[in-house]
Amino acid sequence: MQVSRVAEVIVETGGISMQKSLHYKIPEEMQSDNLVGSRVLIPLGNRQASGFVVGLAEDTSVDRKLKSIIKLLDQEPVLTKEQLRIARWISGYYFSSPQRTLQAIAHPVLNKTRSCREKHYYVNFSIEELNRVTREIRRAPKQVAVLNTTARSPGLTKKQLSEKACVSYTVIDTLISKGYLYFKEVMSDVNSTSYISPVKPELTGEQAKVVKNINFYLQKNVHKVFLLHGVTGSGKTEVYLRCIDCALQLKKSAIVLVPEISLTPQMIRCFKERLGNRVALLHSRMSKGERYEEWNRISQGHADVILGTRSAIFSPVNNLGIIVIDEEHEFTYKQGESPRYHARAVALYRAYVNSAAVVLGSATPSLESYCRAKDKGPYTLLKMDNRVDNIALPFVKVVDMRKEFSSGNKAIFGSELFNAVNKRLEDNEQVILFLNRRGFNTFVVCRECGMVLKCPNCDISLTYHHQGDLRCHYCNYSQMAPSLCPGCRSKYIGYFGTGTQKVEKEAKDLFPQARIIRMDADTTGRKGAHYRILKDFEERKADILIGTQMVAKGLNFSGVTLVGIISADTGLYIPDFRSAERTFQLITQVAGRSGRAKSGGEVIVQTFNPEHYAVTAAAAGDYEGFFKEEMNVRKEMQYPPYSRMIRLLFFGKDENKVNSLAEAAFKILQGYINEDKGIIAVGPSPAPLTRVRGNYRLHIVLWSKDEEILRDAVKKTYDYCVKSVGTGKNAGISVDVDPYSMI
Ligand code: ADP
Ligand code: ZN
Ligand code: ZN
């Protein structure tokens, strides 16, 4: 019997109906050792398509008329064996299409750009002449700033230079044309300006203990997961660095994940100074060329510490020893589109495969992680309860806005916050005003008693739909919006929502003497704007910074002594079972911003729900207390972490088709529910965002204690839908495993 080698190929452009790999003959002249992980051109029907070779197989059926691969598309494989393995796991676990998953993982290689040349700037005179030259152009302070910056840090790129000197590109161009500056063109190297500083601070007692514990297991080469629960300012970054040191000494590599928002220039500098060029950076603000360069440095072994956001978990490192996930509770680790993976879950899998350690760090761990670390859970709990500098956590004051309201103050600023801001302005200190807003605020709240209307079945906030209809987006329960509060009969029940612009306007009226800057999606649209606003604030060019989540973490401002949370409970109204958890995390994180100054800080939290445990526990800095209360609520409703949840989203232009697809899907699930297999399924209900880009959206939310049965039910439903949808474009289904957004 003749045995021939065939390639298993995932077609790149395949739609939802092309989930499985196809077999192709490998032409004789083609080397098969470099084939797995490469892209190839293949015949498909009467056209040609590109595809990923995901494996080799032996084909024994000689007479089957297999077609041959036409040609290789890449000189080198675009995916490593380990990445293929991760892809397989992700598509299996998240029900994501293999092609989308492979594309997401190989993204930096597939989107490489040819030219990676960039210009590095230098001054055209010696450093001794700096004073003379700057005197010549002293009437142009921006130009002076550029020359000073360039003389001190030669070799910056235009972007770096303009950010550092806070000037626009035209100032740099002017200096070039005047002959003060010149540039050299070099291959892009994101690491151009790093130098290594060997100085390490002496560890605090708490840090030393934690480092010793982690490194002990690191040296033993066993897969182990640590949850580092450390208050803000307890020095978690230093712990990460010491564990990475240990891994590097063992000739192993490290991946450090941070949320986009905390990958600040300070953080990057910190890593570069300590570890130099072996650090590779990966984040969304880099150009495609930069990302490709970094990817190459990693796969060639030139960089073995990878610092990046979510997708850096896919980087082609060899011999992985440790994965650090900072702020492990952050929702940005979950990808919102297919493949809807959670970087923490991928990290756990990848570390398991490599017998590597995982360190999950947070001041406010996710409930999922904490309950796995508590008692004798599979994770090891490590605690750091004190700040490095021993400065007490700030004093948090909760202000009851219901009292403000009934005493006639219907403004955004309660009198307490108003007085406190005034005092800081008088004392020449800085203030941050924080607004928790996630773009979705059609909730209903009573401003007299703070009551939030919730679904009687699901304990989820009801959302205002249309024409006075309040609806639960889990189970589709609906009722008319009441005109009087069911709690206190007040007529002040209605929409509530405040934007940053509104806060800014009121602040300008109340504090005409203050310099105010606002940071939100509107003001940070332009590249670098985010950085500039923060720099201005740091340099005290403003007294009050008003912002959303963006100001909540990763920043240290010594001038800030007051943080005001305008409306702490906005998060409580989000139609999501994690709303209390989000609220607790946000208040805690924001409070951590204040009081880093020596003079001690104060936090004022305005709320209509001063008794809510998320608010009181955050104000008291009591994680354990919050955890206990919230676990009770989750247990009652059987929400995660007491169960696993999966959301099925149905969408399409044709409303009827979408409806009938969702109904048919629910029928299949009904079988599981009726047989009492422990699955809870609610819906189909209109998703909170009912229409997105012309697509009508419905969802079914499922949860169960038994992960196996849940997955089985979803698999059957999904396969059915895929088959019945076929290649039609009128309706589609997508699966979200462990969903983080129900919008
Ligand atoms: P966390 O991430 O836990 O909120 P950071 O890692 O930002 O805390 O550390 C807070 C501050 O303490 C940083 O400015 C850091 O440089 C400093 N720091 C950390 N460890 C030490 C140490 N052992 N000695 C002195 N300073 C330290
Ligand atoms: Zn009321
Ligand atoms: Zn409900």
Coordinates of C-alpha atoms in Angstrom, one line a residue, residues 56-562:
L56 CA 0.6 16.8 8.2
A57 CA -1.3 13.6 7.8
E58 CA -0.8 10.3 6.1
D59 CA -3.2 9.5 3.3
T60 CA -3.7 5.9 2.5
S61 CA -6.5 6.2 0.0
V62 CA -4.4 6.3 -3.1
D63 CA -7.3 6.6 -5.5
R64 CA -8.8 9.6 -3.8
K65 CA -8.3 12.5 -6.2
L66 CA -6.7 14.9 -3.8
K67 CA -5.6 18.2 -5.3
S68 CA -2.1 19.5 -4.8
I69 CA -0.9 22.6 -3.1
I70 CA 0.0 25.2 -5.7
K71 CA 2.8 26.9 -3.9
L72 CA 4.2 28.2 -0.6
L73 CA 3.3 31.8 0.2
D74 CA 5.9 32.4 2.9
Q75 CA 9.5 31.7 3.1
E76 CA 9.3 30.9 6.8
P77 CA 6.3 29.5 8.7
V78 CA 4.2 32.3 10.1
L79 CA 3.2 30.2 13.1
T80 CA 5.2 28.0 15.4
K81 CA 4.1 24.6 16.5
E82 CA 3.2 26.0 19.9
Q83 CA 1.1 28.8 18.4
L84 CA -0.8 26.2 16.4
R85 CA -1.5 24.3 19.5
I86 CA -2.8 27.4 21.2
A87 CA -5.0 28.1 18.2
R88 CA -6.4 24.7 18.4
W89 CA -7.2 25.1 22.1
I90 CA -8.8 28.5 21.5
S91 CA -11.1 27.4 18.7
G92 CA -12.1 24.5 20.8
Y93 CA -12.7 26.3 24.0
Y94 CA -14.2 29.5 22.5
F95 CA -16.1 28.0 19.5
S96 CA -14.2 30.5 17.3
S97 CA -13.5 29.7 13.7
P98 CA -10.0 28.3 13.1
Q99 CA -9.2 30.8 10.4
R100 CA -10.1 33.8 12.5
T101 CA -8.1 32.4 15.4
L102 CA -5.0 31.7 13.3
Q103 CA -5.2 35.1 11.8
A104 CA -5.4 36.7 15.2
I105 CA -2.3 34.9 16.4
A106 CA -0.2 35.4 13.3
H107 CA -1.4 39.0 13.0
P108 CA 1.9 40.8 13.3
V109 CA 3.4 38.6 10.6
L110 CA 0.4 38.7 8.3
N111 CA 0.3 42.4 8.5
K112 CA 3.9 43.2 8.2
T113 CA 4.9 46.3 6.2
R114 CA 8.0 46.3 4.2
S115 CA 9.7 49.5 5.1
C116 CA 10.8 49.6 8.7
R117 CA 13.3 52.4 8.2
E118 CA 12.9 55.3 10.5
K119 CA 14.7 58.5 11.1
H120 CA 16.8 59.2 14.3
Y121 CA 17.5 62.7 15.2
Y122 CA 20.8 64.3 16.4
V123 CA 22.1 67.8 17.0
N124 CA 24.6 69.2 14.6
F125 CA 26.9 70.6 17.2
S126 CA 28.9 69.5 20.2
I127 CA 27.3 69.5 23.7
E128 CA 29.6 72.3 24.8
E129 CA 28.0 74.5 22.2
L130 CA 24.5 73.9 23.4
N131 CA 24.3 77.0 25.5
R132 CA 25.5 79.2 22.7
V133 CA 23.2 77.7 20.2
T134 CA 20.1 77.9 22.4
R135 CA 20.9 81.6 23.1
E136 CA 20.8 82.2 19.3
I137 CA 17.3 80.9 19.1
R138 CA 16.0 81.9 22.6
R139 CA 13.0 83.7 21.0
A140 CA 11.7 80.3 19.9
P141 CA 11.3 78.4 23.2
K142 CA 9.8 75.4 21.5
Q143 CA 12.9 75.1 19.3
V144 CA 15.1 75.5 22.4
A145 CA 13.2 72.6 24.0
V146 CA 13.8 70.4 21.0
L147 CA 17.5 71.1 21.0
N148 CA 17.9 70.5 24.7
T149 CA 16.0 67.3 24.4
T150 CA 18.0 66.1 21.4
A151 CA 21.3 67.0 22.9
R152 CA 20.5 65.1 26.1
S153 CA 18.9 62.1 24.4
P154 CA 20.4 61.7 20.9
G155 CA 18.9 59.2 18.5
L156 CA 15.2 59.8 19.3
T157 CA 12.6 59.3 16.5
K158 CA 10.5 62.2 15.5
K159 CA 7.6 60.9 17.4
Q160 CA 9.6 60.4 20.6
L161 CA 11.2 63.8 20.2
S162 CA 7.9 65.6 19.7
E163 CA 6.4 63.8 22.7
K164 CA 9.3 64.4 25.0
A165 CA 9.7 68.1 24.0
C166 CA 6.0 68.6 23.8
V167 CA 6.2 70.2 20.3
S168 CA 4.6 69.5 16.9
Y169 CA 6.5 67.9 14.0
T170 CA 6.9 71.3 12.3
V171 CA 9.2 72.6 15.0
I172 CA 11.5 69.7 14.4
D173 CA 11.3 70.2 10.6
T174 CA 12.2 73.9 11.1
L175 CA 15.3 73.0 13.0
I176 CA 16.3 70.5 10.3
S177 CA 16.0 73.2 7.6
K178 CA 18.0 75.7 9.8
G179 CA 20.7 73.0 10.1
Y180 CA 20.6 72.6 13.9
L181 CA 19.4 69.0 13.6
Y182 CA 20.1 66.2 11.3
F183 CA 18.8 62.6 11.1
K184 CA 20.1 59.2 10.2
E185 CA 17.9 56.6 8.6
V186 CA 18.1 53.3 10.3
M187 CA 16.1 50.1 10.5
S188 CA 13.4 50.6 12.9
D189 CA 14.4 49.5 16.4
V190 CA 12.0 50.2 19.1
N191 CA 14.8 49.8 21.6
S192 CA 17.0 52.5 20.3
T193 CA 17.2 54.6 23.5
S194 CA 17.5 52.0 26.2
Y195 CA 20.3 51.7 28.7
I196 CA 20.6 49.3 31.6
S197 CA 20.5 50.5 35.2
P198 CA 21.8 47.8 37.5
V199 CA 20.3 49.5 40.6
K200 CA 17.6 47.5 42.2
P201 CA 15.8 48.7 45.3
E202 CA 16.1 46.6 48.4
L203 CA 12.9 44.6 48.7
T204 CA 10.5 45.2 51.5
G205 CA 9.8 42.3 53.8
E206 CA 6.5 41.5 52.1
Q207 CA 8.1 41.7 48.6
A208 CA 11.0 39.5 49.6
K209 CA 8.7 36.8 51.0
V210 CA 6.5 36.8 47.9
V211 CA 9.5 36.7 45.5
K212 CA 11.1 33.9 47.4
N213 CA 7.9 31.8 47.3
I214 CA 7.4 32.3 43.5
N215 CA 11.1 31.8 42.6
F216 CA 11.2 28.6 44.6
Y217 CA 8.7 27.0 42.3
L218 CA 10.1 28.7 39.2
Q219 CA 13.4 26.9 39.9
K220 CA 11.6 23.6 40.2
N221 CA 10.1 23.9 36.7
V222 CA 6.5 23.1 37.7
H223 CA 3.4 24.7 36.5
K224 CA 2.0 26.8 39.3
V225 CA -0.4 29.7 39.5
F226 CA 0.0 32.5 42.0
L227 CA -2.5 35.2 42.8
L228 CA -0.6 38.2 44.1
H229 CA -3.2 40.3 46.0
G230 CA -1.3 43.5 46.7
V231 CA -2.8 46.9 47.6
T232 CA -2.1 49.8 45.2
G233 CA 1.4 51.0 45.8
S234 CA 2.6 47.7 47.4
G235 CA 5.3 47.4 44.8
K236 CA 4.0 44.6 42.6
T237 CA 6.1 45.7 39.6
E238 CA 9.3 45.1 41.6
V239 CA 8.1 41.6 42.4
Y240 CA 7.5 40.9 38.8
L241 CA 10.9 42.1 37.9
R242 CA 12.6 39.9 40.4
C243 CA 10.8 36.8 39.3
I244 CA 11.6 37.6 35.7
D245 CA 15.3 37.9 36.8
C246 CA 15.0 34.4 38.2
A247 CA 13.5 33.1 35.0
L248 CA 16.2 34.7 32.9
Q249 CA 18.9 33.1 35.0
L250 CA 17.3 29.8 34.3
K251 CA 17.6 30.7 30.6
K252 CA 13.8 31.0 30.3
S253 CA 11.7 33.7 28.9
A254 CA 8.9 35.8 30.3
I255 CA 5.6 37.4 29.1
V256 CA 4.2 40.3 31.0
L257 CA 0.7 41.4 30.2
V258 CA -0.7 44.8 31.2
P259 CA -4.0 46.5 30.3
E260 CA -3.6 49.0 27.4
I261 CA -4.3 51.8 29.8
S262 CA -1.4 51.0 32.2
L263 CA 1.2 50.6 29.6
T264 CA 2.4 54.1 30.3
P265 CA 5.8 55.5 29.3
Q266 CA 6.7 55.1 33.0
M267 CA 6.1 51.4 32.9
I268 CA 8.0 50.9 29.7
R269 CA 10.9 52.9 30.9
C270 CA 11.0 50.9 34.1
F271 CA 11.3 47.6 32.2
K272 CA 13.8 49.0 29.6
E273 CA 16.0 50.4 32.2
R274 CA 16.2 47.2 34.1
L275 CA 16.3 44.7 31.3
G276 CA 17.5 46.6 28.3
N277 CA 17.2 45.3 24.7
R278 CA 15.9 41.9 25.7
V279 CA 12.5 43.5 26.3
A280 CA 10.2 43.4 23.4
L281 CA 7.1 45.7 23.4
L282 CA 3.8 44.8 21.8
H283 CA 0.8 47.1 21.9
S284 CA -1.8 48.6 19.7
R285 CA -0.2 52.1 19.5
M286 CA 2.8 50.7 17.6
S287 CA 3.0 50.8 13.9
K288 CA 2.7 47.5 12.0
G289 CA 6.3 47.7 11.1
E290 CA 7.4 48.2 14.7
R291 CA 5.3 45.2 15.8
Y292 CA 6.7 43.0 13.1
E293 CA 10.2 43.9 14.1
E294 CA 9.5 43.1 17.7
W295 CA 7.9 39.8 16.6
N296 CA 11.0 38.9 14.7
R297 CA 13.3 39.8 17.6
I298 CA 11.2 37.5 19.7
S299 CA 11.2 34.5 17.3
Q300 CA 14.9 34.8 16.7
G301 CA 15.6 34.8 20.4
H302 CA 16.9 38.4 20.6
A303 CA 14.2 39.4 23.0
D304 CA 13.0 37.1 25.8
V305 CA 11.0 39.4 28.0
I306 CA 7.8 40.4 26.3
L307 CA 5.8 43.4 27.7
G308 CA 2.5 44.0 26.0
T309 CA -1.2 44.0 26.0
R310 CA -3.7 41.2 25.4
S311 CA -2.4 39.7 22.2
A312 CA 1.2 39.6 23.4
I313 CA 0.2 36.3 25.0
F314 CA 0.6 34.8 21.5
S315 CA 4.1 36.0 21.0
P316 CA 6.5 33.3 19.6
V317 CA 8.8 33.0 22.6
N318 CA 10.7 29.9 23.2
N319 CA 11.2 28.2 26.5
L320 CA 8.6 30.1 28.5
G321 CA 9.3 30.2 32.2
I322 CA 6.8 32.8 33.6
I323 CA 3.7 34.7 32.6
V324 CA 2.8 37.8 34.6
I325 CA -0.7 39.3 34.3
D326 CA -0.8 42.7 35.9
E327 CA -4.3 44.0 36.9
E328 CA -5.6 40.5 36.2
H329 CA -9.2 41.6 36.9
E330 CA -9.3 44.0 34.0
F331 CA -11.9 43.5 31.4
T332 CA -9.7 44.5 28.5
Y333 CA -8.0 41.1 28.7
K334 CA -11.1 39.7 27.1
Q335 CA -11.3 40.2 23.3
G336 CA -14.7 41.6 22.3
E337 CA -14.7 40.1 18.8
S338 CA -14.0 36.6 17.5
P339 CA -11.8 34.9 18.7
R340 CA -13.4 36.0 22.0
Y341 CA -10.5 34.8 24.1
H342 CA -9.5 35.9 27.5
A343 CA -5.8 36.5 27.7
R344 CA -5.7 35.0 31.3
A345 CA -7.3 31.8 30.1
V346 CA -4.8 31.5 27.2
A347 CA -2.0 32.3 29.6
L348 CA -3.1 29.5 32.0
Y349 CA -3.2 27.1 29.1
R350 CA 0.1 28.2 27.7
A351 CA 1.8 28.1 31.0
Y352 CA 0.4 24.6 31.6
V353 CA 1.8 23.4 28.3
N354 CA 5.2 24.8 29.2
S355 CA 5.3 23.9 32.9
A356 CA 5.6 27.6 33.5
A357 CA 4.6 29.8 36.4
V358 CA 1.8 32.3 36.2
V359 CA 1.6 35.4 38.5
L360 CA -1.8 37.1 38.5
G361 CA -1.4 40.5 40.2
S362 CA -4.2 42.8 41.4
A363 CA -5.3 45.0 44.2
T364 CA -8.9 43.9 43.4
P365 CA -8.7 40.4 42.0
S366 CA -11.5 39.0 39.9
L367 CA -13.9 36.8 41.9
E368 CA -13.0 33.9 39.6
S369 CA -9.4 34.1 40.5
Y370 CA -9.8 34.9 44.1
C371 CA -12.0 32.0 44.8
R372 CA -9.5 29.7 43.2
A373 CA -6.8 31.0 45.4
K374 CA -8.7 31.1 48.7
D375 CA -8.6 28.2 51.1
K376 CA -7.0 25.3 49.4
G377 CA -7.8 26.3 45.9
P378 CA -5.6 25.4 43.0
Y379 CA -3.9 28.8 43.0
T380 CA -1.5 30.0 45.6
L381 CA -2.6 33.2 47.3
L382 CA 0.2 35.7 48.1
K383 CA -0.6 39.0 49.9
M384 CA 1.0 42.4 50.2
D385 CA -1.1 44.5 52.5
N386 CA 1.1 47.5 52.9
R387 CA 2.3 50.3 50.6
V388 CA 6.1 50.4 50.0
D389 CA 6.3 53.9 51.3
N390 CA 4.1 53.1 54.2
I391 CA 1.9 56.1 53.5
A392 CA -1.6 55.2 54.6
L393 CA -4.2 54.5 52.0
P394 CA -6.2 57.7 51.4
F395 CA -9.2 58.6 53.5
V396 CA -12.4 57.8 51.6
K397 CA -15.5 59.7 52.4
V398 CA -18.9 58.5 51.1
V399 CA -21.4 61.3 50.4
D400 CA -25.1 60.4 50.3
M401 CA -26.4 62.2 47.3
R402 CA -30.0 61.4 48.3
K403 CA -29.6 63.9 51.2
E404 CA -28.1 66.5 48.8
F405 CA -31.0 65.9 46.6
S406 CA -33.7 66.2 49.2
S407 CA -32.1 69.3 50.6
G408 CA -32.6 70.9 47.2
N409 CA -29.2 70.6 45.6
K410 CA -29.9 69.0 42.3
A411 CA -26.4 69.7 40.9
I412 CA -23.7 67.3 39.9
F413 CA -21.5 68.5 42.7
G414 CA -22.7 67.9 46.2
S415 CA -21.7 70.5 48.8
E416 CA -19.1 68.3 50.3
L417 CA -17.2 67.9 47.0
F418 CA -17.7 71.5 46.2
N419 CA -16.1 72.6 49.4
A420 CA -13.3 70.1 49.2
V421 CA -12.4 71.2 45.6
N422 CA -12.4 74.8 46.6
K423 CA -10.0 74.1 49.5
R424 CA -7.5 72.3 47.2
L425 CA -7.6 75.2 44.7
E426 CA -6.9 77.6 47.5
D427 CA -4.0 75.5 48.7
N428 CA -2.6 75.2 45.2
E429 CA -3.1 71.4 45.0
Q430 CA -4.5 69.3 42.3
V431 CA -7.8 67.5 41.9
I432 CA -9.0 64.6 39.7
L433 CA -12.7 64.2 39.1
F434 CA -13.7 60.8 37.9
L435 CA -16.8 59.7 36.1
N436 CA -17.6 56.1 35.6
R437 CA -19.2 55.9 32.3
R438 CA -19.2 53.1 29.8
G439 CA -21.2 54.6 27.1
F440 CA -24.3 52.8 28.1
N441 CA -26.5 54.7 30.5
T442 CA -30.2 54.1 29.8
F443 CA -30.9 53.0 33.3
V444 CA -33.5 54.2 35.7
V445 CA -32.8 55.3 39.3
C446 CA -34.7 57.1 42.0
R447 CA -32.8 60.1 43.1
E448 CA -34.8 60.3 46.3
C449 CA -34.1 56.9 47.7
G450 CA -31.4 55.5 45.3
M451 CA -33.5 52.6 44.2
V452 CA -32.4 50.9 41.0
L453 CA -35.0 48.9 39.2
K454 CA -34.0 45.3 38.8
C455 CA -35.3 42.2 37.2
P456 CA -37.3 40.1 39.7
N457 CA -35.9 36.9 38.0
C458 CA -32.3 37.7 37.3
D459 CA -31.3 40.5 39.7
I460 CA -30.0 42.5 36.7
S461 CA -30.7 46.2 36.2
L462 CA -33.6 46.8 33.9
T463 CA -32.8 48.9 30.9
Y464 CA -35.0 51.5 29.3
H465 CA -36.0 50.2 25.9
H466 CA -38.4 52.3 24.0
Q467 CA -41.8 54.0 24.7
G468 CA -41.6 53.6 28.4
D469 CA -40.7 49.9 28.3
L470 CA -38.2 48.6 30.9
R471 CA -36.6 45.3 30.0
C472 CA -34.3 42.7 31.4
H473 CA -31.7 41.8 28.9
Y474 CA -31.1 38.4 30.3
C475 CA -34.6 36.9 30.4
N476 CA -36.7 39.4 28.5
Y477 CA -38.9 40.3 31.4
S478 CA -40.5 43.6 30.8
Q479 CA -42.6 46.2 32.6
M480 CA -43.8 49.7 32.1
A481 CA -41.4 52.4 33.5
P482 CA -43.1 53.6 36.7
S483 CA -43.9 57.2 37.1
L484 CA -43.5 56.9 40.9
C485 CA -40.7 55.1 42.7
P486 CA -41.9 51.7 43.9
G487 CA -39.6 52.2 46.9
C488 CA -40.5 55.6 48.2
R489 CA -43.3 57.0 45.9
S490 CA -41.0 59.8 44.8
K491 CA -41.6 61.2 41.4
Y492 CA -37.8 61.8 40.9
I493 CA -37.4 58.4 39.2
G494 CA -36.1 58.5 35.7
Y495 CA -33.0 58.4 33.6
F496 CA -29.8 59.3 35.1
G497 CA -26.6 59.9 33.3
T498 CA -23.9 62.5 33.3
G499 CA -21.3 63.0 30.7
T500 CA -17.8 64.4 31.2
Q501 CA -18.7 67.5 29.2
K502 CA -21.6 68.2 31.6
V503 CA -19.3 67.8 34.5
E504 CA -16.7 70.1 32.8
K505 CA -19.3 72.8 32.2
E506 CA -20.6 72.7 35.8
A507 CA -17.0 72.7 37.1
K508 CA -16.2 75.7 35.0
D509 CA -19.2 77.6 36.4
L510 CA -18.5 76.6 40.0
F511 CA -14.7 77.1 39.9
P512 CA -14.1 79.9 37.5
Q513 CA -10.6 80.4 38.8
A514 CA -9.5 76.9 38.1
R515 CA -7.6 75.6 35.0
I516 CA -9.6 72.5 33.9
I517 CA -8.7 69.7 31.5
R518 CA -10.9 66.9 30.3
M519 CA -9.8 63.5 29.3
D520 CA -12.2 61.2 27.6
A521 CA -12.7 59.5 24.2
D522 CA -13.5 62.9 22.6
T523 CA -10.3 64.7 23.7
T524 CA -7.9 61.8 23.2
G525 CA -8.9 60.9 19.7
R526 CA -5.7 62.3 18.1
K527 CA -2.5 60.3 18.5
G528 CA -0.4 61.3 21.5
A529 CA -3.2 63.5 22.9
H530 CA -3.7 61.1 25.8
Y531 CA 0.0 61.4 26.7
R532 CA 0.0 65.2 26.3
I533 CA -3.0 65.7 28.6
L534 CA -1.4 63.7 31.4
K535 CA 1.9 65.4 30.9
D536 CA 0.3 68.8 31.1
F537 CA -1.4 67.8 34.3
E538 CA 1.8 66.4 35.8
E539 CA 3.5 69.6 35.0
R540 CA 0.7 71.4 36.8
K541 CA -0.5 73.2 33.8
A542 CA -4.0 72.4 35.1
D543 CA -5.7 72.2 38.5
I544 CA -8.5 69.9 37.8
L545 CA -8.5 66.8 35.6
I546 CA -11.9 65.4 34.6
G547 CA -11.9 62.0 33.1
T548 CA -13.4 58.5 32.7
Q549 CA -11.8 55.1 33.2
M550 CA -8.6 56.4 31.5
V551 CA -7.6 58.3 34.6
A552 CA -8.3 55.4 36.9
K553 CA -5.0 53.6 36.9
G554 CA -1.3 53.5 36.1
L555 CA -0.6 57.1 37.0
N556 CA 1.2 58.8 39.8
F557 CA 0.7 62.5 40.4
S558 CA 2.4 63.9 43.3
G559 CA 0.3 67.1 43.2
V560 CA -3.0 65.4 43.5
T561 CA -4.5 65.4 47.0
L562 CA -8.2 65.0 46.2

